[in-house]
Amino acid sequence: MFTSMSFSSPPSSRAAASAACFSPALLVAAVLLARSTCYIMPPVSPSPTLAMKAPKRPNGASSKSFIMSSVTEFYRSQIGGESVINYAYTDFPWRLLAKDVYYFFAYCWALPWVLFPIRTYGSDELDELYPSWMNMYCLAVHIFLFIFQLIYLVTLPLIVIFPAWMGIAGIVAFHFLNRFVCMLLNGTDIIFHSDEKYAKSRPEHESEQWVFLNGVSVGEHWMKMNLNRLALTFGRPILGIHNRTSGVIFDVIECLIQRNFSYATGDIRVCYRHLKDILYDPKKSKVVFIMHSQGAIEGGMVLDWLLQEMPQDLLAKLEVYTFGSAANHFNNPHRHVISQDLTRSRPLEAMQTLVSEAAYETPVTTPLEVKKDPMITASMLRRSSSLASYHTASAAKDRAIGHIEHYTHNTDFVAIWGILHFATNKMACLQLPRFLGRLFNRSNGHGGHLLVQHYLDGMFPLKRDPETGEFTGADEENEFMEEVIKFGVEGTAMENAREAFEISYGGTGGFGTGEITTPIEVYDQFSSRKRHKKDVKVKELSRLWMYRNGLNPPETSQVFPAELVGIARNFSI
């Protein structure tokens, strides 16, 4: 097997509302341990805005109009490299746990926004808190589990005053009853599919597979509603891998164990097995992986395993999107160091430099065969060689995983405790968290954590048929997608750690300049002449938006010689 790699460049470049019981001693220890490292944020004031300072009210603006104003902060993806030292998940597990406990209480002002606003039903019965019988049933079971588990944790220390056999019997009885009640929510299946009435298979989507991994407190019913809402929004059938709930409190404890001890629970192992099988399927040229909440913790661990084991030309088929991520890291390394260096130092040249790889399979002969047949020569072997695989990509997009995007609300407690704490570096610390992927942080002051009722209804609202009142798909007139982006402000340590804006803009089908300003100067794609100046909206940077209603994003042109047959990277064949 002979592998060749080439770099071609032009001569010049063109410009969860939950509670847990901790003793005072543990809390004090957590605070002291968390403050012993530079990975610390200043005390958080009880404000509904974490990722940005509240803007001053314009003169003459009413209080109501000012509160309803919305800003979306955009954080470009990190580049990676030697400057990023990720102690966010490679530090000592007990120290990570202590930090998580400390920040749980530091950010507890945002706990009500896990469920608020409550009375917004943009998707009717698909919303988690819509007053339907099944939703009310799920809420009632969760309330029972919350109270039941809270009483258990509070009374657990009292076990020392009882005989050992009584304590053991009580613990076994509690877990048996807790498991039985959770089965009422979870059912027996772990693999789900969206209903056909929300999205049917289309011939143009046969080479795609969409996978969803849910977050905390989601049972069988809410899992189906999540899948149906995603199918209706993007016009494709969705396969769901169920992250089963154990109740709100136990789900939070499970998050702490997964995030700080890198422990792979059964849900993670099942997801890894299924996602690996899908990536190895030669009929699938694109795999879209959507995660929510705790699902991003589990999905991030699955991606770590895939990066260790999978061939990278298979990983290139993968695209990842998260909502309200609770993860503390996301990895997506460059495939070649030259791509990483160009992305950091010369972004425009990185966009126009093609990285090509080809693997040739040649016949293998032994010395005995050559001795018997002198006509076998190296030149004949070279002429008889055949191409096994081939792909080419822009150096700016030369990463193991095709694309990663994150969506958050700046009042979502889980996102604040998760991705917004680790991906947006405001600590001016040299030990930068490693969190790959572009980030859209909506700062409208009233965004919650629920996938359908808060994220999808707010960012990907549905449109109704004016005659029948039935949902027809994603609404093209979308307030969130029409918002002008604002660059997130971070510490000086991140100035050179993120990709240039032109790479972010070009990665979704457009082309930007080297000036990272607001408004952005957008140039004609085929000349250096300035065409016009305009603000950049969310929809111009959101690749996920380009999949709405069965559509596909424009792909970067790549040249494949006609005689070459291989794996097309970033293509939907």
XYZ file of C-alpha atoms in Angstrom:
573
model
C 0.000 0.000 0.000
C 1.458 3.319 -1.088
C 0.002 6.590 0.217
C 0.693 9.966 -1.357
C -0.246 13.410 -0.124
C -0.043 16.726 -1.925
C -0.652 20.364 -1.050
C -1.537 22.739 -3.873
C -1.774 26.487 -3.363
C -2.289 29.372 -5.822
C 0.628 31.733 -6.406
C -1.160 34.494 -4.511
C -4.055 34.494 -2.033
C -7.116 36.677 -2.456
C -8.324 38.789 0.390
C -31.773 21.070 34.895
C -33.899 22.362 37.697
C -32.535 19.938 40.230
C -31.175 19.764 43.776
C -28.541 17.580 45.391
C -27.485 17.273 48.979
C -23.924 18.199 49.837
C -22.539 18.627 53.319
C -21.109 22.055 54.291
C -17.656 20.518 54.555
C -17.826 19.212 50.987
C -19.012 22.578 49.700
C -16.199 24.445 51.471
C -13.660 21.942 50.141
C -15.045 22.348 46.642
C -14.743 26.126 46.816
C -11.173 26.014 48.140
C -10.092 23.391 45.617
C -11.706 25.208 42.720
C -10.029 28.486 43.682
C -6.625 26.792 43.909
C -6.188 26.767 40.132
C -6.260 29.431 37.437
C -9.284 27.742 35.867
C -11.694 29.986 37.723
C -14.158 32.709 36.849
C -14.908 35.772 38.948
C -17.986 35.624 41.155
C -21.135 35.514 39.063
C -23.801 38.081 39.767
C -27.420 36.921 39.662
C -28.056 38.262 36.201
C -29.865 36.551 33.317
C -26.889 37.301 31.074
C -23.675 35.366 31.506
C -21.871 35.492 28.196
C -22.157 39.248 27.684
C -22.658 42.415 29.695
C -26.136 43.864 29.548
C -26.190 46.681 26.994
C -27.224 50.135 28.027
C -30.799 51.066 27.184
C -30.895 53.456 24.204
C -32.303 56.906 24.832
C -36.030 56.946 24.264
C -36.385 53.167 24.194
C -39.186 51.751 26.263
C -38.534 49.194 28.964
C -40.612 46.560 27.169
C -38.943 47.005 23.791
C -35.524 46.937 25.426
C -36.209 43.686 27.292
C -37.474 41.978 24.157
C -34.388 42.915 22.118
C -32.259 39.934 21.190
C -28.571 39.561 20.383
C -26.806 36.430 19.167
C -23.150 36.157 20.074
C -20.988 34.218 17.645
C -17.822 32.417 18.743
C -15.607 31.121 15.964
C -14.267 27.600 16.308
C -10.962 27.079 18.051
C -8.003 26.106 15.919
C -6.317 23.820 18.435
C -2.625 23.105 18.541
C 0.075 23.242 21.176
C -1.257 26.430 22.819
C -4.378 24.638 24.010
C -3.813 22.670 27.226
C -7.111 21.130 28.180
C -7.334 20.781 31.928
C -11.116 21.076 31.546
C -11.352 17.288 31.429
C -7.805 15.909 31.838
C -7.255 17.194 35.371
C -7.628 15.004 38.466
C -11.236 13.698 38.563
C -11.872 14.754 42.148
C -10.647 18.274 41.389
C -12.936 18.437 38.359
C -15.832 17.231 40.509
C -15.107 19.874 43.138
C -15.116 22.584 40.475
C -18.429 21.334 39.097
C -19.980 21.394 42.573
C -18.720 24.933 43.120
C -20.019 26.225 39.790
C -23.346 24.464 40.288
C -24.016 26.833 43.168
C -22.304 29.807 41.484
C -24.697 29.537 38.541
C -27.774 28.427 40.489
C -29.472 31.775 39.758
C -30.228 30.339 36.302
C -31.964 27.167 37.558
C -35.515 28.501 36.970
C -34.668 29.022 33.284
C -34.385 25.269 32.799
C -38.196 25.211 32.510
C -39.051 28.874 31.856
C -40.773 30.197 29.878
C -43.516 27.634 30.424
C -46.452 28.907 28.394
C -44.937 28.881 24.916
C -46.339 26.159 22.693
C -44.992 26.817 19.213
C -45.171 23.122 18.336
C -48.433 22.232 20.125
C -48.398 18.640 21.414
C -44.746 18.222 20.384
C -43.724 20.671 23.134
C -42.611 19.098 26.404
C -44.911 21.186 28.651
C -47.932 21.359 26.347
C -51.017 20.432 28.466
C -51.614 16.989 26.968
C -52.378 13.852 28.981
C -49.049 12.187 28.186
C -47.039 15.298 29.051
C -48.884 15.689 32.351
C -48.273 12.004 33.090
C -44.529 12.398 32.441
C -44.374 15.500 34.647
C -46.222 13.738 37.475
C -43.805 10.794 37.398
C -40.809 13.153 37.374
C -42.169 15.097 40.355
C -42.618 11.843 42.271
C -39.074 10.720 41.394
C -37.637 14.096 42.387
C -39.255 14.022 45.844
C -38.538 10.300 46.308
C -34.845 10.653 45.422
C -34.431 13.829 47.463
C -35.811 12.113 50.575
C -33.493 9.168 49.940
C -30.381 11.358 49.719
C -31.333 13.385 52.806
C -31.983 10.313 54.945
C -29.092 8.230 53.605
C -26.601 9.380 56.319
C -29.036 8.088 58.971
C -28.285 4.547 57.837
C -25.419 4.419 60.345
C -27.828 4.284 63.304
C -29.577 1.149 62.016
C -28.303 -2.425 61.831
C -26.399 -3.225 58.664
C -29.040 -5.627 57.337
C -31.751 -2.981 57.662
C -29.641 -0.392 55.856
C -28.826 -2.751 53.003
C -32.458 -3.841 52.707
C -33.612 -0.212 52.592
C -31.126 0.709 49.859
C -32.080 -2.319 47.758
C -35.787 -1.592 48.165
C -35.333 2.047 47.171
C -33.365 1.249 44.024
C -35.819 -1.485 43.025
C -38.781 0.902 43.324
C -36.870 3.734 41.623
C -35.980 1.481 38.698
C -39.583 0.294 38.361
C -40.929 3.868 38.244
C -38.282 4.867 35.695
C -39.385 1.978 33.479
C -42.816 3.618 33.313
C -41.107 6.573 31.626
C -38.471 4.804 29.539
C -40.277 1.789 28.156
C -38.215 -1.110 26.852
C -36.775 0.154 23.545
C -33.516 2.032 23.142
C -33.648 2.692 19.370
C -36.459 4.913 18.091
C -37.501 6.340 14.739
C -39.513 9.436 13.881
C -43.047 8.846 12.609
C -43.400 8.723 8.846
C -46.152 11.347 8.794
C -43.635 13.995 9.889
C -40.977 13.174 7.293
C -40.810 10.493 4.615
C -37.663 9.105 3.065
C -36.669 10.830 -0.160
C -34.390 9.460 -2.888
C -32.058 12.465 -2.565
C -31.526 11.657 1.119
C -30.794 7.941 0.777
C -27.074 8.485 1.377
C -27.720 10.413 4.622
C -28.364 9.199 8.154
C -29.570 11.571 10.871
C -28.997 10.460 14.467
C -30.258 12.087 17.684
C -29.049 11.548 21.269
C -31.336 13.093 23.907
C -30.591 14.865 27.173
C -31.637 14.555 30.817
C -35.087 13.527 32.046
C -36.339 12.316 28.664
C -38.480 9.205 28.650
C -40.038 7.293 25.771
C -42.813 9.824 25.049
C -40.619 12.931 25.014
C -38.026 11.056 22.965
C -40.628 10.406 20.260
C -41.762 14.038 20.355
C -38.151 15.235 19.981
C -37.602 12.974 16.980
C -40.847 14.022 15.300
C -40.059 17.712 15.781
C -36.587 17.283 14.277
C -38.008 15.299 11.354
C -40.620 17.983 10.686
C -37.994 20.738 10.814
C -35.374 19.177 8.555
C -37.581 17.067 6.281
C -35.758 13.807 6.960
C -36.419 10.678 9.051
C -34.486 10.768 12.331
C -33.025 7.782 14.181
C -32.953 8.210 17.960
C -30.645 6.526 20.470
C -32.339 6.771 23.858
C -30.353 8.115 26.793
C -32.721 6.718 29.418
C -33.683 8.835 32.392
C -33.241 7.835 36.026
C -35.018 10.907 37.383
C -33.777 14.495 37.459
C -31.487 14.191 40.493
C -29.916 10.887 39.497
C -29.480 12.164 35.929
C -27.472 15.126 37.263
C -25.329 12.767 39.356
C -24.788 10.643 36.247
C -23.686 13.780 34.360
C -21.095 14.500 37.050
C -19.745 10.952 36.856
C -19.604 10.935 33.057
C -18.114 14.414 32.750
C -15.488 14.237 35.484
C -14.519 10.557 35.571
C -14.939 9.867 31.816
C -17.023 6.851 32.750
C -18.897 5.321 29.823
C -22.363 4.274 30.947
C -24.449 1.786 28.981
C -26.071 4.542 26.901
C -22.659 5.702 25.677
C -21.599 2.192 24.696
C -24.830 1.593 22.763
C -24.505 4.926 20.960
C -20.891 4.204 20.050
C -21.750 0.822 18.587
C -24.620 2.136 16.455
C -22.801 5.246 15.247
C -19.757 3.207 14.303
C -21.909 0.788 12.286
C -23.531 3.706 10.453
C -20.171 5.300 9.600
C -18.894 1.992 8.222
C -21.987 1.637 6.020
C -20.720 2.286 2.450
C -24.208 3.461 1.431
C -23.982 6.448 3.788
C -21.850 9.394 2.669
C -23.144 11.844 5.306
C -24.007 11.262 8.968
C -25.607 14.136 10.918
C -25.354 13.687 14.701
C -27.596 15.951 16.841
C -27.254 16.065 20.638
C -29.049 17.857 23.450
C -28.013 18.544 27.052
C -26.477 15.428 28.658
C -26.463 13.864 25.213
C -23.556 16.185 24.357
C -21.523 14.740 27.259
C -22.190 11.226 26.024
C -21.779 12.175 22.369
C -18.479 13.907 23.113
C -17.145 10.720 24.685
C -18.370 8.725 21.687
C -16.514 11.110 19.364
C -13.340 10.679 21.440
C -13.569 6.909 20.936
C -14.258 7.294 17.215
C -11.282 9.649 16.810
C -9.063 7.008 18.408
C -10.285 4.087 16.330
C -12.048 5.077 13.100
C -10.332 5.725 9.756
C -10.412 9.460 9.208
C -11.936 9.272 5.753
C -14.987 7.718 7.432
C -15.059 10.359 10.174
C -15.111 13.029 7.456
C -18.696 11.964 6.712
C -19.778 13.132 10.172
C -21.396 16.471 11.069
C -22.207 17.334 14.697
C -24.775 19.786 16.118
C -25.568 20.361 19.808
C -28.254 22.269 21.738
C -27.755 23.336 25.358
C -24.607 21.230 25.627
C -23.570 20.086 29.114
C -20.194 18.817 27.868
C -16.840 20.106 29.104
C -14.877 19.447 25.901
C -15.222 18.702 22.190
C -12.354 17.422 20.079
C -11.846 17.739 16.319
C -8.146 17.832 15.363
C -6.706 18.884 12.024
C -5.606 16.066 9.753
C -2.296 17.755 8.858
C -0.085 20.212 10.706
C 0.307 22.400 7.615
C -3.463 22.908 7.542
C -3.426 23.933 11.179
C -0.557 26.383 10.651
C -2.171 27.955 7.588
C -5.496 28.315 9.389
C -3.797 30.196 12.208
C -1.332 32.375 10.302
C -2.714 32.747 6.744
C -6.466 32.045 6.742
C -7.156 33.273 3.189
C -4.417 31.051 1.824
C -5.783 28.163 3.898
C -9.144 28.553 2.161
C -7.556 28.231 -1.289
C -4.969 25.563 -0.530
C -6.129 22.078 -1.463
C -4.972 19.108 0.580
C -5.131 15.902 -1.438
C -4.528 12.346 -0.305
C -4.422 9.198 -2.393
C -3.876 5.588 -1.344
C -2.575 3.234 -4.052
C -2.858 -0.530 -3.864
C -0.084 -2.353 -5.708
C 0.363 -6.079 -6.355
C 2.650 -7.789 -3.866
C 5.276 -10.206 -5.197
C 7.856 -12.322 -3.437
C 11.536 -12.601 -4.497
C 10.823 -16.201 -5.558
C 8.157 -15.043 -8.023
C 10.522 -12.462 -9.511
C 13.247 -15.099 -9.884
C 10.879 -17.468 -11.697
C 9.563 -14.709 -13.977
C 12.192 -12.044 -14.757
C 9.594 -10.077 -16.750
C 8.086 -8.831 -13.499
C 9.673 -5.449 -12.937
C 9.003 -2.499 -10.741
C 7.830 -0.469 -13.718
C 5.208 -3.080 -14.563
C 4.039 -3.080 -10.974
C 3.662 0.678 -11.066
C 1.661 0.519 -14.289
C -0.654 -2.132 -12.857
C -1.307 -0.296 -9.609
C -4.880 0.821 -8.875
C -6.215 3.631 -6.703
C -7.837 2.464 -3.468
C -9.074 5.811 -2.109
C -8.754 9.491 -2.839
C -10.016 12.737 -1.339
C -9.231 16.418 -1.428
C -10.303 19.323 0.765
C -9.492 22.926 1.537
C -6.831 23.287 4.220
C -9.273 25.445 6.183
C -11.700 22.518 6.372
C -9.076 19.801 6.763
C -10.352 18.364 10.049
C -11.164 14.849 11.154
C -14.894 15.588 11.624
C -16.585 17.448 8.804
C -18.395 20.156 10.795
C -19.400 21.047 14.390
C -21.908 23.673 15.562
C -23.291 24.499 19.021
C -26.475 26.407 19.925
C -27.136 27.854 23.393
C -29.293 30.286 25.355
C -27.372 32.537 27.713
C -29.986 31.961 30.448
C -29.999 28.166 30.128
C -28.487 26.809 33.354
C -27.207 23.618 31.723
C -25.487 25.557 28.925
C -24.006 28.032 31.427
C -22.723 25.172 33.592
C -21.504 23.359 30.492
C -20.465 24.748 27.136
C -20.590 28.463 27.995
C -18.257 27.887 30.941
C -15.745 25.831 28.971
C -15.964 27.120 25.392
C -16.012 30.878 26.048
C -12.784 31.749 27.797
C -13.234 34.887 29.910
C -10.689 33.812 32.501
C -7.544 35.210 30.808
C -5.881 31.920 31.687
C -3.145 30.342 29.585
C -4.599 26.885 30.175
C -7.322 27.180 27.560
C -10.281 24.808 27.469
C -10.423 22.781 24.269
C -13.910 23.062 22.804
C -14.035 22.747 19.018
C -16.903 23.970 16.874
C -18.570 27.306 16.197
C -20.981 28.572 18.859
C -24.223 30.572 18.570
C -25.206 32.018 21.950
C -28.615 33.706 21.918
C -28.969 36.488 24.463
C -32.681 37.288 24.424
C -33.082 36.943 28.201
C -35.840 34.316 28.177
C -34.429 31.148 26.647
C -34.812 27.871 28.525
C -33.306 24.404 28.237
C -36.045 22.194 26.756
C -35.162 21.012 23.250
C -38.490 21.547 21.483
C -40.256 24.169 23.568
C -37.250 26.462 23.974
C -34.507 25.704 21.449
C -36.336 24.500 18.351
C -39.397 26.725 18.818
C -37.119 29.728 19.357
C -34.420 29.023 16.752
C -36.203 26.812 14.191
C -39.914 27.749 14.496
C -42.553 25.941 12.461
C -44.915 27.296 9.821
C -48.598 26.388 9.570
C -50.769 25.899 6.537
C -53.115 28.937 6.553
C -56.104 26.789 5.549
C -55.706 23.567 7.531
C -53.599 24.858 10.426
C -51.261 21.871 10.059
C -47.507 22.291 10.364
C -45.730 22.329 6.998
C -42.109 22.559 8.134
C -39.607 25.169 9.265
C -40.685 28.789 8.905
C -38.494 30.688 6.442
C -39.341 33.961 8.237
C -37.273 33.245 11.304
C -36.501 35.951 13.859
C -33.450 34.135 15.214
C -31.934 33.488 11.785
C -32.463 37.139 10.809
C -30.540 38.419 13.834
C -27.227 40.152 13.164
C -24.387 38.349 14.879
C -22.173 39.996 17.482
C -18.711 38.669 18.205
C -18.359 37.226 21.685
C -15.846 39.084 23.849
C -13.196 36.945 25.555
C -9.879 37.245 27.300
C -6.684 38.066 25.434
C -5.589 34.427 25.643
C -8.146 33.517 22.970
C -7.189 36.178 20.414
C -5.110 33.787 18.302
C -6.797 30.561 19.354
C -9.860 30.850 17.099
C -10.142 30.600 13.328
C -10.482 33.782 11.280
C -14.009 34.905 10.518
C -13.588 34.412 6.771
C -13.128 30.684 7.405
C -16.288 30.555 9.505
C -18.193 32.495 6.856
C -16.787 30.489 3.975
C -17.487 27.226 5.767
C -21.230 27.667 5.237
C -21.061 28.455 1.527
C -20.066 32.139 1.488
C -16.837 34.106 1.460
C -15.628 36.787 3.847
C -12.700 39.141 4.158
C -9.768 39.113 6.515
C -11.255 42.015 8.462
C -13.115 40.802 11.544
C -15.292 43.869 11.929
C -18.952 44.688 12.383
C -20.436 45.234 9.900
C -18.486 42.688 7.866
C -17.262 43.671 4.417
C -18.401 40.985 1.999
C -16.556 40.772 -1.289
C -17.495 39.346 -4.643
C -16.478 35.693 -4.763
C -14.658 35.933 -8.092
C -12.949 39.317 -7.960
C -11.119 41.502 -5.487
C -13.560 44.358 -6.157
C -15.658 45.267 -3.129
C -19.296 44.502 -3.871
C -21.159 45.876 -0.873
C -21.061 46.121 2.884
C -23.615 44.443 5.083
C -24.224 42.960 8.489
C -23.863 39.205 8.775
C -26.930 37.335 9.988
C -27.165 34.051 11.841
C -28.602 32.258 8.803
C -25.444 33.041 6.824
C -23.289 31.197 9.370
C -25.633 28.402 10.473
C -25.016 25.291 8.427
C -27.816 23.465 10.250
C -30.327 26.067 9.001
C -29.392 25.140 5.438
C -30.804 21.628 6.017
C -34.322 22.929 6.783
C -37.292 21.417 4.961
C -35.202 18.780 3.199
C -32.687 21.207 1.683
C -28.911 20.775 1.562
C -26.143 23.345 2.142
C -23.982 24.352 -0.816
C -20.800 22.339 -0.878
C -17.332 23.621 -1.630
C -16.246 22.688 -5.139
C -13.741 19.859 -5.219
C -12.053 18.365 -8.258
C -11.972 14.591 -8.628
C -10.252 13.159 -11.715
C -12.648 11.061 -13.762
C -10.430 8.015 -13.604
C -10.183 8.135 -9.827
C -12.690 6.300 -7.690
C -12.594 6.940 -3.969
C -14.305 8.411 -0.960
C -15.634 11.912 -1.548
C -15.063 14.023 1.514
C -17.757 16.602 2.407
C -19.930 15.356 -0.444
C -23.421 13.868 -0.437
C -23.000 11.322 -3.214
